């Protein structure tokens, strides 16, 4: 194996260790099952390798990865819209306990724009400004989505008797 | 536990397994790397840059002249048609109003919905009772439609129910926030969608038109859409980001403005 290849492997491993879970969760919140989410992480890294983008710093690199994994996941959903029923079953299998899939099921009933914002804010602990940059939306739009998403999540969670 | 806290806890339990990481790593590393970008010889690149610059300048001048001449033509056409039929085309943002007259089918409608951020669009399904209502009359067929409309900051939702045959002529128009054609007004897209739906109703089984793209040149619209045969969701949808079914029959329609009535006329629909 050449030195360049070794360096690339090290770099990809570093990205996987640092941002792998972030990309996986982001994708999971959209596609709703583990195997597709893994595939989306893989596709994103393949794009990363093939396009070899350059970034001024790690923050930009992270933003790029989040954007691309989100877009890839949305594209997958668009292509396979008629698999809603299957997703529901797969999500239950892949997440684990009853309590877990309860909230995940509720999350998946939300429109994607709210899901993404909620996951970035509550799970990945992004600031509103950071989310606005990733989604290329205004800060006020992100706040609005956050507010509505939180409300919808809470209401639907209660409706389900959780 | 609050829903957000539960969400955080559940999501944080999600991790890429070591096995998955290794599989991804192996796949990604074995993929061919990006080819190195070839450097152009300095002299050539300089010369070509200048040539390209000059060509671009010429193209810009030609485009500007064409646009000016086209704008003059369109304005003239509108002025002439205004005398014979009311025609108004505005965006439907804020408290805007849109009215379109279509000659073949002549669904004249006006919409007056206030952009109300407090209205939660996703609570509703098309057909639900909503805040803003007005009546719509099909001038040609003398059929009565009821229009429901509501709006959020960026999205507009309209549904139409034909009162004489409820459930059979149900229309919904939806625009998602990024829009599939930012340069063509939503009002025009609605009119196009209606014209297409009416035409499809005549020649095809009940179904749903999903507008994929619209382009316009010299007053002629080329509309690409997907058609799915389903009675339950029959209607018109203008989608941008999601919701377009993976399967369906793809069509391209050519729709033009009728010079006499200033409405829209479906010239042809081809399946491909």
Short mmCIF file of C-alpha atoms in Angstrom, two decimals:
data_model
loop_
_atom_site.label_atom_id
_atom_site.label_comp_id
_atom_site.label_asym_id
_atom_site.label_seq_id
_atom_site.Cartn_x
_atom_site.Cartn_y
_atom_site.Cartn_z
CA UNK A 1 0.00 0.00 0.00
CA UNK A 2 1.41 3.39 -0.95
CA UNK A 3 2.08 6.15 1.53
CA UNK A 4 -0.67 8.29 -0.01
CA UNK A 5 -3.18 5.50 0.37
CA UNK A 6 -2.12 4.97 3.98
CA UNK A 7 -2.54 8.65 4.72
CA UNK A 8 -5.95 8.65 3.09
CA UNK A 9 -6.99 5.65 5.14
CA UNK A 10 -5.85 7.38 8.30
CA UNK A 11 -7.74 10.50 7.34
CA UNK A 12 -10.96 8.63 6.56
CA UNK A 13 -10.63 6.72 9.81
CA UNK A 14 -10.23 10.03 11.62
CA UNK A 15 -13.37 11.40 9.96
CA UNK A 16 -15.30 8.25 10.82
CA UNK A 17 -14.18 8.39 14.43
CA UNK A 18 -14.87 12.08 14.76
CA UNK A 19 -18.02 12.60 12.69
CA UNK A 20 -19.24 9.07 11.96
CA UNK A 21 -21.87 9.04 14.68
CA UNK A 22 -23.01 12.57 13.83
CA UNK A 23 -23.52 11.63 10.17
CA UNK A 24 -25.15 8.36 11.13
CA UNK A 25 -27.66 9.98 13.49
CA UNK A 26 -28.44 12.73 11.01
CA UNK A 27 -29.12 10.15 8.33
CA UNK A 28 -31.01 7.86 10.67
CA UNK A 29 -33.37 10.68 11.61
CA UNK A 30 -34.24 10.98 7.92
CA UNK A 31 -34.13 7.46 6.51
CA UNK A 32 -35.31 5.75 9.68
CA UNK A 33 -33.25 2.59 9.63
CA UNK A 34 -29.73 1.53 10.46
CA UNK A 35 -28.63 -0.11 7.23
CA UNK A 36 -29.66 2.79 5.00
CA UNK A 37 -28.11 5.25 7.44
CA UNK A 38 -24.83 3.33 7.24
CA UNK A 39 -25.03 3.36 3.47
CA UNK A 40 -25.57 7.11 3.49
CA UNK A 41 -22.48 7.61 5.64
CA UNK A 42 -20.55 5.46 3.19
CA UNK A 43 -21.88 7.35 0.17
CA UNK A 44 -20.96 10.63 1.80
CA UNK A 45 -17.41 9.50 2.37
CA UNK A 46 -17.18 8.18 -1.17
CA UNK A 47 -18.19 11.63 -2.37
CA UNK A 48 -15.61 13.08 -0.04
CA UNK A 49 -12.89 10.92 -1.54
CA UNK A 50 -13.94 11.39 -5.15
CA UNK A 51 -14.38 15.16 -4.95
CA UNK A 52 -11.52 15.76 -2.55
CA UNK A 53 -12.88 19.11 -1.37
CA UNK A 54 -10.55 21.43 0.53
CA UNK A 55 -11.66 23.23 3.67
CA UNK A 56 -10.17 26.16 5.52
CA UNK A 57 -10.77 24.43 8.86
CA UNK A 58 -12.43 21.46 10.52
CA UNK A 59 -15.64 23.35 11.19
CA UNK A 60 -16.20 23.77 7.45
CA UNK A 61 -15.37 20.14 6.87
CA UNK A 62 -17.94 19.12 9.48
CA UNK A 63 -20.57 21.37 7.90
CA UNK A 64 -19.89 19.87 4.49
CA UNK A 65 -20.25 16.34 5.80
CA UNK A 66 -23.55 17.13 7.54
CA UNK A 67 -24.94 18.80 4.42
CA UNK A 68 -23.94 16.00 2.10
CA UNK A 69 -25.19 13.19 4.34
CA UNK A 70 -28.48 15.04 4.74
CA UNK A 71 -28.85 15.56 1.00
CA UNK A 72 -27.96 11.95 0.28
CA UNK A 73 -30.53 10.77 2.81
CA UNK A 74 -33.23 13.03 1.38
CA UNK A 75 -32.47 11.77 -2.11
CA UNK A 76 -32.80 8.20 -0.95
CA UNK A 77 -36.14 8.92 0.66
CA UNK A 78 -37.35 10.65 -2.46
CA UNK A 79 -36.41 7.65 -4.56
CA UNK A 80 -38.05 5.18 -2.25
CA UNK A 81 -41.05 7.02 -0.94
CA UNK A 82 -43.33 4.04 -1.13
CA UNK A 83 -41.40 2.17 1.52
CA UNK A 84 -42.89 4.02 4.48
CA UNK A 85 -44.40 0.88 5.87
CA UNK A 86 -41.16 -1.06 5.70
CA UNK A 87 -39.26 1.77 7.40
CA UNK A 88 -41.61 1.71 10.31
CA UNK A 89 -40.88 -1.94 10.93
CA UNK A 90 -37.14 -1.62 10.40
CA UNK A 91 -36.81 1.35 12.74
CA UNK A 92 -38.33 -0.67 15.53
CA UNK A 93 -35.91 -3.50 15.01
CA UNK A 94 -32.83 -1.31 14.74
CA UNK A 95 -33.25 0.95 17.73
CA UNK A 96 -33.89 -1.44 20.54
CA UNK A 97 -36.02 -0.81 23.60
CA UNK A 98 -39.68 0.13 23.62
CA UNK A 99 -38.97 3.58 25.02
CA UNK A 100 -36.45 4.20 22.28
CA UNK A 101 -38.55 3.38 19.32
CA UNK A 102 -41.44 5.30 20.83
CA UNK A 103 -39.70 8.62 20.51
CA UNK A 104 -38.08 7.62 17.23
CA UNK A 105 -41.45 6.71 15.80
CA UNK A 106 -42.78 10.05 16.91
CA UNK A 107 -39.77 11.80 15.42
CA UNK A 108 -40.35 10.15 12.09
CA UNK A 109 -43.89 11.47 11.92
CA UNK A 110 -42.51 15.01 11.87
CA UNK A 111 -41.69 16.68 8.56
CA UNK A 112 -38.02 16.39 7.69
CA UNK A 113 -37.31 20.07 8.16
CA UNK A 114 -38.26 19.83 11.82
CA UNK A 115 -36.51 16.51 12.36
CA UNK A 116 -33.18 17.82 11.13
CA UNK A 117 -33.31 20.92 13.29
CA UNK A 118 -34.33 18.97 16.39
CA UNK A 119 -31.58 16.40 15.96
CA UNK A 120 -28.89 19.00 15.34
CA UNK A 121 -30.01 21.12 18.27
CA UNK A 122 -30.83 18.58 20.95
CA UNK A 123 -28.65 15.66 20.03
CA UNK A 124 -25.62 17.21 18.39
CA UNK A 125 -25.89 20.39 20.46
CA UNK A 126 -25.44 22.75 17.55
CA UNK A 127 -26.28 26.38 18.17
CA UNK A 128 -29.10 27.99 16.23
CA UNK A 129 -26.53 29.97 14.26
CA UNK A 130 -24.62 26.81 13.31
CA UNK A 131 -27.81 25.11 12.16
CA UNK A 132 -28.67 28.16 10.09
CA UNK A 133 -25.30 27.89 8.36
CA UNK A 134 -25.64 24.18 7.66
CA UNK A 135 -29.17 24.50 6.29
CA UNK A 136 -28.55 27.85 4.62
CA UNK A 137 -31.57 29.30 6.35
CA UNK A 138 -32.03 32.41 8.42
CA UNK A 139 -31.60 32.29 12.18
CA UNK A 140 -35.25 33.24 12.68
CA UNK A 141 -36.39 30.45 10.36
CA UNK A 142 -34.36 27.94 12.34
CA UNK A 143 -35.79 29.26 15.61
CA UNK A 144 -39.28 28.94 14.20
CA UNK A 145 -38.65 25.38 13.07
CA UNK A 146 -37.18 24.54 16.41
CA UNK A 147 -40.16 25.96 18.23
CA UNK A 148 -42.69 24.23 16.00
CA UNK A 149 -40.75 20.99 15.93
CA UNK A 150 -40.46 20.91 19.70
CA UNK A 151 -44.16 21.59 20.06
CA UNK A 152 -45.12 18.92 17.55
CA UNK A 153 -42.75 16.38 19.05
CA UNK A 154 -44.05 17.04 22.52
CA UNK A 155 -47.71 16.91 21.52
CA UNK A 156 -47.38 13.76 19.49
CA UNK A 157 -45.30 12.12 22.18
CA UNK A 158 -48.05 12.84 24.69
CA UNK A 159 -50.72 11.67 22.26
CA UNK A 160 -48.97 8.34 22.10
CA UNK A 161 -49.23 8.09 25.85
CA UNK A 162 -45.51 8.20 26.49
CA UNK B 1 -39.08 12.79 30.89
CA UNK B 2 -39.59 15.53 28.32
CA UNK B 3 -39.83 14.54 24.69
CA UNK B 4 -36.65 16.46 23.78
CA UNK B 5 -34.71 14.74 26.55
CA UNK B 6 -36.03 11.37 25.48
CA UNK B 7 -35.04 12.17 21.93
CA UNK B 8 -31.54 13.13 22.96
CA UNK B 9 -31.12 10.02 25.02
CA UNK B 10 -32.42 7.72 22.31
CA UNK B 11 -30.41 9.33 19.54
CA UNK B 12 -27.22 9.29 21.55
CA UNK B 13 -27.57 5.57 21.88
CA UNK B 14 -27.21 5.32 18.14
CA UNK B 15 -23.65 4.64 17.10
CA UNK B 16 -21.92 3.32 14.07
CA UNK B 17 -20.72 -0.10 15.09
CA UNK B 18 -17.04 -0.97 14.73
CA UNK B 19 -18.01 -3.52 12.13
CA UNK B 20 -19.89 -0.90 10.13
CA UNK B 21 -16.99 1.53 10.43
CA UNK B 22 -14.55 -1.08 9.14
CA UNK B 23 -16.84 -1.95 6.27
CA UNK B 24 -17.26 1.70 5.32
CA UNK B 25 -13.55 2.33 5.65
CA UNK B 26 -12.68 -0.63 3.45
CA UNK B 27 -15.16 0.45 0.78
CA UNK B 28 -14.14 4.08 0.80
CA UNK B 29 -10.42 3.44 0.81
CA UNK B 30 -10.66 0.99 -2.06
CA UNK B 31 -12.58 3.54 -4.16
CA UNK B 32 -10.54 5.37 -6.80
CA UNK B 33 -9.23 8.71 -5.59
CA UNK B 34 -10.03 11.98 -7.32
CA UNK B 35 -7.92 12.46 -10.43
CA UNK B 36 -5.36 15.18 -10.09
CA UNK B 37 -6.40 18.34 -11.83
CA UNK B 38 -4.23 18.95 -14.84
CA UNK B 39 -2.56 22.31 -14.94
CA UNK B 40 -3.06 24.20 -18.14
CA UNK B 41 -0.04 25.74 -19.80
CA UNK B 42 0.18 29.37 -18.74
CA UNK B 43 0.19 30.81 -22.24
CA UNK B 44 -2.83 28.83 -23.41
CA UNK B 45 -4.86 29.51 -20.31
CA UNK B 46 -4.20 33.24 -20.62
CA UNK B 47 -5.16 33.35 -24.26
CA UNK B 48 -8.24 31.23 -23.77
CA UNK B 49 -9.29 33.27 -20.77
CA UNK B 50 -9.22 36.38 -22.91
CA UNK B 51 -11.11 34.73 -25.74
CA UNK B 52 -13.67 33.34 -23.31
CA UNK B 53 -14.03 36.75 -21.69
CA UNK B 54 -14.68 38.41 -25.02
CA UNK B 55 -17.17 35.71 -26.02
CA UNK B 56 -18.98 36.05 -22.70
CA UNK B 57 -19.25 39.80 -23.18
CA UNK B 58 -20.80 39.30 -26.63
CA UNK B 59 -23.25 36.73 -25.25
CA UNK B 60 -24.29 39.07 -22.44
CA UNK B 61 -24.97 41.90 -24.90
CA UNK B 62 -27.03 39.58 -27.13
CA UNK B 63 -28.99 38.26 -24.14
CA UNK B 64 -29.74 41.76 -22.89
CA UNK B 65 -30.94 42.85 -26.32
CA UNK B 66 -33.09 39.72 -26.66
CA UNK B 67 -34.55 40.20 -23.21
CA UNK B 68 -35.37 43.82 -23.88
CA UNK B 69 -37.07 42.99 -27.15
CA UNK B 70 -38.96 40.11 -25.57
CA UNK B 71 -40.09 42.24 -22.64
CA UNK B 72 -41.38 44.86 -25.03
CA UNK B 73 -43.33 42.19 -26.91
CA UNK B 74 -44.83 40.66 -23.78
CA UNK B 75 -45.94 44.00 -22.42
CA UNK B 76 -47.59 44.82 -25.67
CA UNK B 77 -49.38 41.45 -25.70
CA UNK B 78 -50.62 41.90 -22.16
CA UNK B 79 -51.94 45.35 -22.85
CA UNK B 80 -53.88 44.09 -25.81
CA UNK B 81 -55.33 41.13 -23.95
CA UNK B 82 -56.28 43.15 -20.92
CA UNK B 83 -59.10 44.73 -22.85
CA UNK B 84 -60.73 41.40 -23.64
CA UNK B 85 -60.22 39.49 -20.44
CA UNK B 86 -59.04 40.20 -16.97
CA UNK B 87 -55.67 38.68 -16.41
CA UNK B 88 -53.59 39.14 -13.41
CA UNK B 89 -50.54 37.29 -12.39
CA UNK B 90 -48.92 38.01 -9.12
CA UNK B 91 -46.98 36.08 -6.59
CA UNK B 92 -49.09 34.94 -3.69
CA UNK B 93 -46.85 36.08 -0.93
CA UNK B 94 -48.23 37.92 2.04
CA UNK B 95 -51.64 39.38 1.42
CA UNK B 96 -51.27 38.98 -2.28
CA UNK B 97 -54.01 38.00 -4.62
CA UNK B 98 -53.81 35.94 -7.77
CA UNK B 99 -56.36 35.53 -10.48
CA UNK B 100 -56.05 33.50 -13.64
CA UNK B 101 -58.49 32.92 -16.43
CA UNK B 102 -58.02 29.82 -18.51
CA UNK B 103 -59.91 29.67 -21.76
CA UNK B 104 -60.27 25.95 -22.28
CA UNK B 105 -61.41 25.14 -18.81
CA UNK B 106 -61.83 28.57 -17.35
CA UNK B 107 -61.40 27.97 -13.72
CA UNK B 108 -61.29 31.53 -12.57
CA UNK B 109 -60.10 31.72 -9.07
CA UNK B 110 -58.93 34.27 -6.71
CA UNK B 111 -57.07 33.59 -3.57
CA UNK B 112 -56.71 35.86 -0.66
CA UNK B 113 -54.78 34.17 2.04
CA UNK B 114 -52.77 35.92 4.63
CA UNK B 115 -49.36 34.63 5.40
CA UNK B 116 -49.80 33.71 8.98
CA UNK B 117 -46.77 32.12 10.61
CA UNK B 118 -48.96 31.01 13.46
CA UNK B 119 -50.89 28.69 11.17
CA UNK B 120 -49.20 25.36 11.32
CA UNK B 121 -49.31 23.95 7.85
CA UNK B 122 -48.51 20.41 8.78
CA UNK B 123 -51.48 20.08 11.04
CA UNK B 124 -53.75 20.15 8.03
CA UNK B 125 -54.36 17.77 5.26
CA UNK B 126 -55.79 19.06 2.02
CA UNK B 127 -59.52 19.31 2.39
CA UNK B 128 -59.54 20.02 6.10
CA UNK B 129 -61.52 23.03 7.15
CA UNK B 130 -59.13 25.92 7.34
CA UNK B 131 -58.97 29.55 8.21
CA UNK B 132 -59.30 31.32 4.89
CA UNK B 133 -62.10 30.36 2.57
CA UNK B 134 -63.65 31.69 -0.54
CA UNK B 135 -65.75 30.28 -3.30
CA UNK B 136 -64.59 29.42 -6.73
CA UNK B 137 -66.73 29.14 -9.79
CA UNK B 138 -65.83 27.40 -12.95
CA UNK B 139 -67.09 29.85 -15.50
CA UNK B 140 -67.28 27.46 -18.41
CA UNK B 141 -68.89 24.46 -16.85
CA UNK B 142 -70.80 26.47 -14.28
CA UNK B 143 -69.60 24.13 -11.66
CA UNK B 144 -69.11 25.39 -8.23
CA UNK B 145 -65.90 24.86 -6.39
CA UNK B 146 -65.09 25.62 -2.87
CA UNK B 147 -61.63 26.84 -2.23
CA UNK B 148 -59.80 26.33 0.96
CA UNK B 149 -56.55 28.10 1.35
CA UNK B 150 -54.06 28.63 4.02
CA UNK B 151 -50.55 29.76 4.19
CA UNK B 152 -47.50 29.78 6.32
CA UNK B 153 -44.47 31.98 5.97
CA UNK B 154 -43.43 30.42 2.71
CA UNK B 155 -45.87 27.70 1.79
CA UNK B 156 -49.30 27.95 0.29
CA UNK B 157 -51.83 25.23 0.37
CA UNK B 158 -54.99 25.27 -1.62
CA UNK B 159 -57.60 22.66 -2.04
CA UNK B 160 -60.63 22.70 -4.21
CA UNK B 161 -63.68 20.59 -3.85
CA UNK B 162 -66.29 20.43 -6.54
CA UNK B 163 -69.51 20.66 -4.66
CA UNK B 164 -71.70 18.83 -7.14
CA UNK B 165 -69.55 15.73 -7.06
CA UNK B 166 -67.62 15.68 -3.84
CA UNK B 167 -64.77 13.28 -3.72
CA UNK B 168 -64.38 12.94 -7.44
CA UNK B 169 -62.84 16.24 -8.41
CA UNK B 170 -60.60 17.04 -5.62
CA UNK B 171 -57.65 19.26 -6.21
CA UNK B 172 -54.81 20.30 -4.03
CA UNK B 173 -51.90 22.48 -4.82
CA UNK B 174 -48.92 22.60 -2.63
CA UNK B 175 -45.66 24.34 -2.85
CA UNK B 176 -42.80 23.41 -0.63
CA UNK B 177 -40.58 26.11 0.50
CA UNK B 178 -37.65 25.84 -1.84
CA UNK B 179 -39.90 25.79 -4.88
CA UNK B 180 -39.22 23.84 -8.02
CA UNK B 181 -39.12 26.88 -10.26
CA UNK B 182 -38.29 30.09 -8.54
CA UNK B 183 -38.49 32.11 -11.73
CA UNK B 184 -42.06 31.09 -12.54
CA UNK B 185 -44.68 32.49 -10.23
CA UNK B 186 -46.64 30.18 -8.05
CA UNK B 187 -49.87 31.58 -9.46
CA UNK B 188 -48.75 30.52 -12.93
CA UNK B 189 -47.76 27.10 -11.68
CA UNK B 190 -51.18 26.65 -10.15
CA UNK B 191 -52.83 27.59 -13.42
CA UNK B 192 -50.60 25.20 -15.32
CA UNK B 193 -51.39 22.45 -12.87
CA UNK B 194 -55.10 23.03 -13.21
CA UNK B 195 -54.98 23.08 -16.97
CA UNK B 196 -53.06 19.82 -16.98
CA UNK B 197 -55.28 18.14 -14.45
CA UNK B 198 -58.39 19.00 -16.41
CA UNK B 199 -56.86 17.70 -19.60
CA UNK B 200 -55.68 14.51 -17.92
CA UNK B 201 -59.14 14.02 -16.41
CA UNK B 202 -60.52 13.91 -19.92
CA UNK B 203 -58.10 11.43 -21.40
CA UNK B 204 -56.73 9.32 -18.56
CA UNK B 205 -58.02 7.46 -15.51
CA UNK B 206 -58.35 9.45 -12.31
CA UNK B 207 -54.99 10.24 -10.89
CA UNK B 208 -52.54 12.75 -9.61
CA UNK B 209 -50.22 15.06 -11.52
CA UNK B 210 -46.94 15.77 -9.82
CA UNK B 211 -45.29 18.73 -11.44
CA UNK B 212 -41.58 18.01 -11.77
CA UNK B 213 -40.39 21.07 -13.61
CA UNK B 214 -41.66 24.02 -15.57
CA UNK B 215 -39.76 26.10 -18.05
CA UNK B 216 -40.93 29.00 -20.11
CA UNK B 217 -39.81 30.50 -23.38
CA UNK B 218 -41.66 33.17 -25.30
CA UNK B 219 -44.92 32.51 -23.48
CA UNK B 220 -44.83 28.75 -24.08
CA UNK B 221 -44.49 26.55 -21.02
CA UNK B 222 -42.94 23.12 -21.07
CA UNK B 223 -44.17 21.16 -18.10
CA UNK B 224 -42.73 17.83 -17.08
CA UNK B 225 -44.90 15.86 -14.74
CA UNK B 226 -45.48 12.41 -13.35
CA UNK B 227 -48.93 10.91 -13.29
CA UNK B 228 -50.09 8.23 -10.94
CA UNK B 229 -53.44 6.58 -11.28
CA UNK B 230 -55.07 6.77 -7.92
CA UNK B 231 -58.57 7.87 -7.13
CA UNK B 232 -57.94 8.52 -3.46
CA UNK B 233 -55.38 11.24 -3.94
CA UNK B 234 -56.48 12.58 -7.29
CA UNK B 235 -55.39 16.14 -7.58
CA UNK B 236 -52.56 18.39 -8.52
CA UNK B 237 -49.41 18.71 -6.56
CA UNK B 238 -46.56 21.09 -7.18
CA UNK B 239 -43.69 19.51 -5.41
CA UNK B 240 -40.09 20.41 -5.12
CA UNK B 241 -38.14 18.41 -2.62
CA UNK B 242 -40.09 15.36 -1.73
CA UNK B 243 -43.32 13.53 -2.22
CA UNK B 244 -42.90 12.64 -5.86
CA UNK B 245 -43.64 8.95 -6.25
CA UNK B 246 -40.86 6.79 -7.59
CA UNK B 247 -43.18 5.10 -10.05
CA UNK B 248 -45.66 6.59 -12.44
CA UNK B 249 -46.07 7.64 -16.02
CA UNK B 250 -43.95 10.54 -17.13
CA UNK B 251 -45.32 13.16 -19.46
CA UNK B 252 -44.24 16.37 -21.04
CA UNK B 253 -46.87 18.94 -21.83
CA UNK B 254 -46.66 22.07 -23.90
CA UNK B 255 -48.93 24.79 -22.65
CA UNK B 256 -49.26 28.19 -24.23
CA UNK B 257 -50.97 31.41 -23.47
CA UNK B 258 -54.07 31.94 -25.51
CA UNK B 259 -53.61 35.25 -27.34
CA UNK B 260 -57.34 35.95 -27.30
CA UNK B 261 -58.26 35.28 -23.72
CA UNK B 262 -54.79 35.50 -22.18
CA UNK B 263 -55.46 32.19 -20.45
CA UNK B 264 -53.60 28.92 -20.73
CA UNK B 265 -54.15 26.29 -23.37
CA UNK B 266 -52.76 22.74 -23.33
CA UNK B 267 -51.30 22.24 -26.79
CA UNK B 268 -49.94 18.75 -26.41
CA UNK B 269 -49.23 16.04 -23.88
CA UNK B 270 -46.75 13.34 -24.68
CA UNK B 271 -45.88 10.33 -22.62
CA UNK B 272 -42.28 9.25 -22.54
#
